[in-house]
């Protein structure tokens, strides 16, 4: 099993209630780092001062082929920012967030401070408790309908973070989205650079690495762990587009629901906002027992993204595609520790 190093067992009773603001802020980062990120790149780093956290995009962790603009990179940072906000509330403070505080420093995404004391709401506490229990679940889901009210809650959650959430109900649209995902798989897997990037972030289940996707997260039994280097070699050298597309198609056809996050414009500020909407929705899903996984391939291919946008009833820019359902429990994936993502630690390396 990949090295999880206790990171998911963060204990709220360890919150340093009587310590300095700086110590409290550092503790809160334990929740930020549990956010999802594309290929588990964890493309964030943080600087802490005596009274604030500065969240930076870490472009050394950009996926140049799948995400050349850094759109998913900033969405991932938005998810980390949301965890931080919910943790701040849970521990009894209003969050004070300034996004993009320095216009000439675009990779400085947010300044986060503790505001006045508050009584956290039951809902904030529910979302907080879901942070260490949320994991991407790429397995098949049960053939159970999702109650209509769940979709309303998810849409309300997205709207609360200024995000638009399209629930795909129409079967023709659903089929069209499935076709777009399969087409994207074919196009991406035909590109040796894309395959090589994918292989770079693949890890054996026994890896000691603190990032990347261990093969168990793709449902590969740890008894076959020894095949990972061979599989990575095959992935780099052979176009397996047909089987990947077929797998995605089956996953989508057997998923009770597909949802698409979208925005009206397509700027870093939209990406940071949709990352927060995404994480609020993922945590809500966890609260109500829903499993979630991503199928963003068509959004990563500009022409297919344009085609996908035609199926949305409002916004022009699709940002994330998720499938939803009820699934088995899955294991957490590794994370870099708080010390590893602090800028002071990075500058000392
Ligand atoms: C912006 C974004 C895009 C993602 N895209 C995909 C994707 O296309 N396919 C996929 O299987 N997982 C995708 N993921 C899920 C990540 O691989 C996952 O969050 C990461 O491996 C960490 O695992 P965890 O979510 O279980 O903590 C995405 C996550 C984010 C935040």
Coordinates of C-alpha atoms and ligand atoms in Angstrom, one line a residue:
X1 CA 0.0 0.0 0.0
X2 CA 1.3 3.5 -0.9
X3 CA 2.7 5.5 2.0
X4 CA -0.3 7.3 3.5
X5 CA 1.9 8.4 6.5
X6 CA -1.1 9.1 8.9
X7 CA -2.0 12.2 6.9
X8 CA -5.7 11.2 6.6
X9 CA -5.9 10.6 10.3
X10 CA -5.6 14.2 11.2
X11 CA -7.3 14.7 14.6
X12 CA -9.4 17.8 15.3
X13 CA -8.5 17.5 19.0
X14 CA -4.9 18.4 18.0
X15 CA -6.1 21.9 17.0
X16 CA -3.7 24.2 19.0
X17 CA -6.6 26.3 20.6
X18 CA -4.3 28.3 22.9
X19 CA -1.3 28.7 20.6
X20 CA -0.4 31.5 18.2
X21 CA -2.5 32.4 15.1
X22 CA 0.5 31.2 13.1
X23 CA 0.4 27.7 14.7
X24 CA -3.4 27.5 14.2
X25 CA -3.0 28.4 10.5
X26 CA -0.4 25.8 10.0
X27 CA -2.6 23.1 11.6
X28 CA -5.5 24.1 9.3
X29 CA -3.3 23.2 6.3
X30 CA -3.7 19.6 7.3
X31 CA -7.2 19.8 5.8
X32 CA -6.3 21.8 2.7
X33 CA -3.8 19.1 1.5
X34 CA -6.5 16.4 1.5
X35 CA -8.2 18.1 -1.5
X36 CA -8.4 16.3 -4.8
X37 CA -6.1 17.4 -7.7
X38 CA -5.5 16.3 -11.2
X39 CA -3.3 13.2 -11.3
X40 CA -2.8 13.8 -7.6
X41 CA -0.1 16.4 -8.5
X42 CA -1.1 18.6 -5.4
X43 CA -0.1 21.7 -7.3
X44 CA -0.2 24.1 -4.3
X45 CA 2.2 25.6 -1.9
X46 CA 1.6 27.8 1.1
X47 CA 3.4 30.6 2.9
X48 CA 2.4 31.3 6.5
X49 CA 3.0 34.6 8.2
X50 CA 2.0 35.5 11.8
X51 CA -1.6 36.2 10.7
X52 CA -2.2 34.9 7.2
X53 CA -1.8 32.0 4.8
X54 CA -0.9 32.7 1.2
X55 CA -2.0 30.1 -1.3
X56 CA 0.2 29.8 -4.4
X57 CA -0.2 27.8 -7.6
X58 CA 2.8 25.5 -7.9
X59 CA 3.5 25.5 -11.6
X60 CA 6.3 23.1 -11.3
X61 CA 3.5 20.5 -11.0
X62 CA 1.7 21.6 -14.1
X63 CA 0.5 18.9 -16.6
X64 CA 1.8 20.5 -19.8
X65 CA 0.0 18.1 -22.1
X66 CA -3.4 17.6 -20.4
X67 CA -3.6 21.0 -18.8
X68 CA -1.3 23.5 -20.6
X69 CA -3.2 26.6 -19.4
X70 CA -3.1 25.4 -15.7
X71 CA -6.9 25.4 -15.6
X72 CA -7.2 22.2 -13.7
X73 CA -4.2 23.2 -11.7
X74 CA -6.1 26.3 -10.4
X75 CA -9.3 24.2 -9.9
X76 CA -7.3 21.9 -7.7
X77 CA -6.0 24.8 -5.7
X78 CA -9.6 26.0 -5.4
X79 CA -10.6 22.7 -3.9
X80 CA -7.8 23.0 -1.3
X81 CA -8.9 26.6 -0.6
X82 CA -12.5 25.3 0.1
X83 CA -11.2 22.7 2.6
X84 CA -9.3 25.5 4.4
X85 CA -12.4 27.7 4.5
X86 CA -14.5 24.9 6.0
X87 CA -11.8 24.0 8.5
X88 CA -11.5 27.6 9.6
X89 CA -15.3 27.7 10.3
X90 CA -15.3 24.4 12.0
X91 CA -12.7 25.7 14.5
X92 CA -14.9 28.7 15.2
X93 CA -13.7 31.5 13.0
X94 CA -15.1 33.5 10.1
X95 CA -12.8 33.1 7.1
X96 CA -11.4 36.3 5.6
X97 CA -10.4 35.5 2.0
X98 CA -8.9 37.8 -0.6
X99 CA -8.5 36.1 -3.9
X100 CA -5.7 37.3 -6.3
X101 CA -4.5 39.9 -3.8
X102 CA -1.5 41.0 -5.9
X103 CA -2.5 41.6 -9.6
X104 CA 1.1 41.5 -10.7
X105 CA 1.6 38.1 -9.0
X106 CA -1.0 35.8 -10.8
X107 CA 0.2 32.6 -9.1
X108 CA -0.7 34.1 -5.6
X109 CA -4.2 32.8 -5.6
X110 CA -5.5 33.8 -2.2
X111 CA -4.7 35.3 1.1
X112 CA -6.5 33.6 4.0
X113 CA -7.0 35.1 7.5
X114 CA -8.9 34.2 10.6
X115 CA -11.8 36.6 11.1
X116 CA -14.1 37.1 14.0
X117 CA -15.2 34.2 16.3
X118 CA -18.3 32.4 15.2
X119 CA -20.4 29.4 16.1
X120 CA -19.9 26.9 13.3
X121 CA -23.1 25.7 11.7
X122 CA -24.2 22.1 11.6
X123 CA -23.8 22.1 7.9
X124 CA -20.2 23.4 8.0
X125 CA -19.4 20.7 10.6
X126 CA -20.9 18.0 8.3
X127 CA -18.8 19.1 5.4
X128 CA -15.7 19.4 7.6
X129 CA -16.1 15.8 8.8
X130 CA -16.4 14.7 5.2
X131 CA -12.9 16.1 4.2
X132 CA -10.9 13.0 5.3
X133 CA -13.5 10.6 4.1
X134 CA -13.8 11.9 0.5
X135 CA -11.9 9.9 -2.1
X136 CA -12.3 9.5 -5.8
X137 CA -14.0 6.2 -6.5
X138 CA -13.3 4.9 -10.0
X139 CA -15.1 1.6 -9.4
X140 CA -18.5 0.6 -10.8
X141 CA -21.5 2.0 -8.9
X142 CA -24.7 0.3 -7.8
X143 CA -27.6 0.5 -10.2
X144 CA -29.6 2.6 -7.7
X145 CA -31.4 5.8 -8.5
X146 CA -30.2 9.0 -6.9
X147 CA -33.0 10.8 -5.1
X148 CA -34.0 14.0 -6.9
X149 CA -33.5 16.1 -3.8
X150 CA -29.8 15.2 -3.8
X151 CA -29.3 16.9 -7.2
X152 CA -31.1 20.0 -5.8
X153 CA -28.7 20.1 -2.9
X154 CA -25.7 19.6 -5.1
X155 CA -26.8 22.4 -7.4
X156 CA -27.4 24.7 -4.4
X157 CA -23.9 23.9 -3.1
X158 CA -22.4 24.8 -6.5
X159 CA -24.4 28.0 -6.7
X160 CA -23.3 29.0 -3.2
X161 CA -19.7 29.1 -4.7
X162 CA -20.9 30.9 -7.8
X163 CA -20.6 27.7 -9.9
X164 CA -23.2 26.3 -12.3
X165 CA -24.0 22.6 -12.1
X166 CA -25.7 20.9 -15.0
X167 CA -27.4 17.6 -14.2
X168 CA -27.5 15.5 -17.3
X169 CA -31.0 14.1 -17.5
X170 CA -31.7 13.9 -21.2
X171 CA -30.7 10.5 -22.5
X172 CA -29.6 11.9 -25.9
X173 CA -27.3 14.4 -24.2
X174 CA -26.0 11.7 -21.9
X175 CA -25.2 9.5 -24.9
X176 CA -23.5 12.5 -26.7
X177 CA -21.4 13.2 -23.6
X178 CA -20.4 9.5 -23.4
X179 CA -19.4 9.6 -27.1
X180 CA -17.3 12.8 -26.4
X181 CA -15.5 11.1 -23.5
X182 CA -14.7 8.1 -25.7
X183 CA -13.6 10.3 -28.6
X184 CA -11.3 12.2 -26.2
X185 CA -9.8 9.0 -25.0
X186 CA -9.0 8.0 -28.5
X187 CA -7.4 11.3 -29.3
X188 CA -5.4 11.6 -26.1
X189 CA -4.2 8.0 -26.1
X190 CA -3.0 8.4 -29.7
X191 CA -0.6 11.2 -28.4
X192 CA 2.7 9.7 -27.1
X193 CA 3.3 12.8 -25.0
X194 CA 0.0 12.5 -23.3
X195 CA 0.6 8.8 -22.5
X196 CA 4.0 9.6 -21.2
X197 CA 2.6 12.3 -18.9
X198 CA 0.0 9.9 -17.6
X199 CA 2.7 7.2 -17.0
X200 CA 4.8 9.8 -15.1
X201 CA 2.1 10.1 -12.4
X202 CA 1.3 6.4 -12.1
X203 CA 2.7 4.8 -9.0
X204 CA 2.9 1.1 -7.8
X205 CA 0.6 0.5 -4.8
X206 CA 3.7 -0.1 -2.6
X207 CA 5.3 3.2 -3.7
X208 CA 6.7 5.5 -0.9
X209 CA 5.9 8.5 -3.1
X210 CA 3.7 11.2 -1.6
X211 CA 2.0 12.1 -4.9
X212 CA 0.7 10.6 -8.1
X213 CA -2.0 7.9 -8.5
X214 CA -1.3 4.5 -7.0
X215 CA -2.6 1.7 -9.2
X216 CA -5.0 0.5 -6.5
X217 CA -7.0 3.7 -7.1
X218 CA -7.6 2.3 -10.6
X219 CA -9.0 -0.9 -9.1
X220 CA -5.8 -2.9 -9.7
X221 CA -5.3 -5.6 -7.1
X222 CA -2.0 -5.1 -5.1
X223 CA -1.0 -8.6 -6.0
X224 CA -0.4 -7.3 -9.5
X225 CA 1.7 -4.4 -8.2
X226 CA 4.8 -5.9 -9.7
X227 CA 3.3 -5.3 -13.2
X228 CA 3.2 -1.5 -12.7
X229 CA 6.6 -0.7 -14.3
X230 CA 5.7 -3.0 -17.2
X231 CA 2.3 -1.4 -17.5
X232 CA 3.8 2.1 -17.5
X233 CA 6.2 1.0 -20.3
X234 CA 3.3 -0.4 -22.3
X235 CA 1.3 2.8 -21.7
X236 CA 4.2 5.0 -23.0
X237 CA 4.7 2.9 -26.1
X238 CA 1.4 1.5 -27.2
X239 CA -1.8 3.3 -28.1
X240 CA -4.5 1.6 -26.0
X241 CA -7.2 4.1 -27.0
X242 CA -9.7 1.5 -27.9
X243 CA -9.7 -0.3 -24.5
X244 CA -9.5 3.0 -22.6
X245 CA -12.5 4.4 -24.5
X246 CA -14.4 1.2 -24.0
X247 CA -13.8 1.3 -20.3
X248 CA -14.9 5.0 -20.0
X249 CA -18.0 4.2 -22.0
X250 CA -19.0 1.3 -19.7
X251 CA -18.3 3.4 -16.6
X252 CA -20.6 6.2 -17.9
X253 CA -23.3 3.9 -19.2
X254 CA -23.5 2.2 -15.8
X255 CA -23.4 5.3 -13.7
X256 CA -26.7 6.6 -12.3
X257 CA -25.8 10.2 -13.0
X258 CA -23.5 12.5 -14.8
X259 CA -23.0 16.2 -13.8
X260 CA -21.1 19.0 -15.5
X261 CA -19.7 22.1 -13.8
X262 CA -19.6 25.1 -16.0
X263 CA -18.8 28.8 -15.9
X264 CA -19.8 31.8 -18.0
X265 CA -16.2 33.0 -18.6
X266 CA -13.0 31.1 -18.5
X267 CA -10.5 33.0 -16.4
X268 CA -8.2 32.0 -13.5
X269 CA -10.7 33.6 -11.1
X270 CA -13.5 31.3 -12.6
X271 CA -11.2 28.3 -12.1
X272 CA -10.5 29.1 -8.5
X273 CA -14.2 29.6 -7.9
X274 CA -15.2 26.4 -9.6
X275 CA -12.6 24.5 -7.6
X276 CA -14.3 25.6 -4.5
X277 CA -17.7 24.7 -5.9
X278 CA -16.4 21.3 -6.9
X279 CA -15.0 20.5 -3.4
X280 CA -18.3 21.7 -1.8
X281 CA -20.2 19.3 -4.1
X282 CA -17.7 16.4 -3.5
X283 CA -18.0 16.8 0.2
X284 CA -21.8 17.0 0.1
X285 CA -21.7 13.8 -2.0
X286 CA -19.7 12.2 0.8
X287 CA -22.1 13.4 3.4
X288 CA -25.1 11.9 1.6
X289 CA -23.2 8.6 0.7
X290 CA -22.5 9.3 -2.9
X291 CA -19.3 8.2 -4.7
X292 CA -17.8 10.4 -7.3
X293 CA -15.2 10.2 -10.1
X294 CA -14.0 12.4 -12.9
X295 CA -14.2 12.0 -16.7
X296 CA -12.8 15.3 -17.8
X297 CA -11.1 14.1 -21.0
X298 CA -13.4 16.1 -23.5
X299 CA -12.8 19.3 -21.6
X300 CA -9.0 18.8 -22.1
X301 CA -9.4 18.7 -25.9
X302 CA -10.4 22.3 -27.1
X303 CA -12.7 21.1 -30.0
X304 CA -14.5 18.6 -27.9
X305 CA -14.9 21.1 -25.1
X306 CA -16.7 23.4 -27.6
X307 CA -19.0 20.6 -28.6
X308 CA -19.7 19.7 -25.0
X309 CA -20.7 23.3 -24.3
X310 CA -23.5 23.1 -26.8
X311 CA -25.2 20.6 -24.5
X312 CA -25.2 22.9 -21.5
X313 CA -28.3 25.0 -21.0
X314 CA -26.6 28.0 -19.7
X315 CA -22.8 28.5 -19.5
X316 CA -20.4 28.4 -22.3
X317 CA -17.4 26.8 -20.5
X318 CA -17.6 23.3 -19.1
X319 CA -15.0 22.8 -16.4
X320 CA -15.4 19.4 -14.8
X321 CA -17.4 16.2 -15.6
X322 CA -18.3 13.9 -12.7
X323 CA -20.1 10.6 -12.5
X324 CA -22.1 9.9 -9.4
X325 CA -23.5 6.8 -7.7
X326 CA -23.4 4.6 -4.7
X327 CA -20.1 2.6 -4.5
X328 CA -17.9 0.5 -2.3
X329 CA -15.6 2.2 0.1
X330 CA -12.2 3.0 -1.4
X331 CA -8.7 3.7 0.1
X332 CA -7.1 7.1 0.4
X333 CA -4.3 8.2 -1.9
X334 CA -1.0 9.6 -0.7
X335 CA -0.4 13.3 0.1
X336 CA 2.7 15.4 0.7
X337 CA 2.8 16.6 4.3
X338 CA 2.1 20.2 5.4
X339 CA 5.9 20.7 5.8
X340 CA 6.5 19.5 2.2
X341 CA 4.1 22.1 0.8
X342 CA 5.2 25.1 2.8
X343 CA 7.2 27.7 0.9
X344 CA 9.9 27.9 3.6
X345 CA 10.4 24.2 3.3
X346 CA 10.6 24.4 -0.5
X347 CA 13.1 27.3 -0.5
X348 CA 15.4 25.3 1.9
X349 CA 15.6 22.3 -0.4
Ligands
LIG1 C1 -9.4 19.3 -11.5 C2 -9.3 17.8 -11.3 C3 -9.4 17.0 -12.5 C4 -9.4 15.6 -12.3 N1 -9.5 14.8 -13.5 C5 -9.5 13.5 -13.3 C6 -9.8 12.7 -14.5 O1 -9.9 13.2 -15.6 N2 -9.8 11.3 -14.3 C7 -9.6 10.8 -13.1 O2 -9.7 9.5 -13.0 N3 -9.5 11.5 -12.0 C8 -9.4 12.8 -12.1 N4 -9.3 13.6 -11.0 C9 -9.2 13.0 -9.6 C10 -7.7 12.9 -9.2 O3 -7.0 12.0 -9.9 C11 -7.7 12.6 -7.7 O4 -8.3 13.7 -7.0 C12 -6.3 12.4 -7.1 O5 -5.7 11.2 -7.7 C13 -6.3 12.3 -5.6 O6 -7.2 11.2 -5.2 P1 -8.4 11.4 -4.2 O7 -9.4 12.3 -5.0 O8 -8.9 10.0 -4.0 O9 -7.9 12.1 -3.0 C14 -9.3 15.0 -11.0 C15 -9.2 15.8 -9.9 C16 -9.3 17.2 -10.1 C17 -9.3 18.1 -8.8

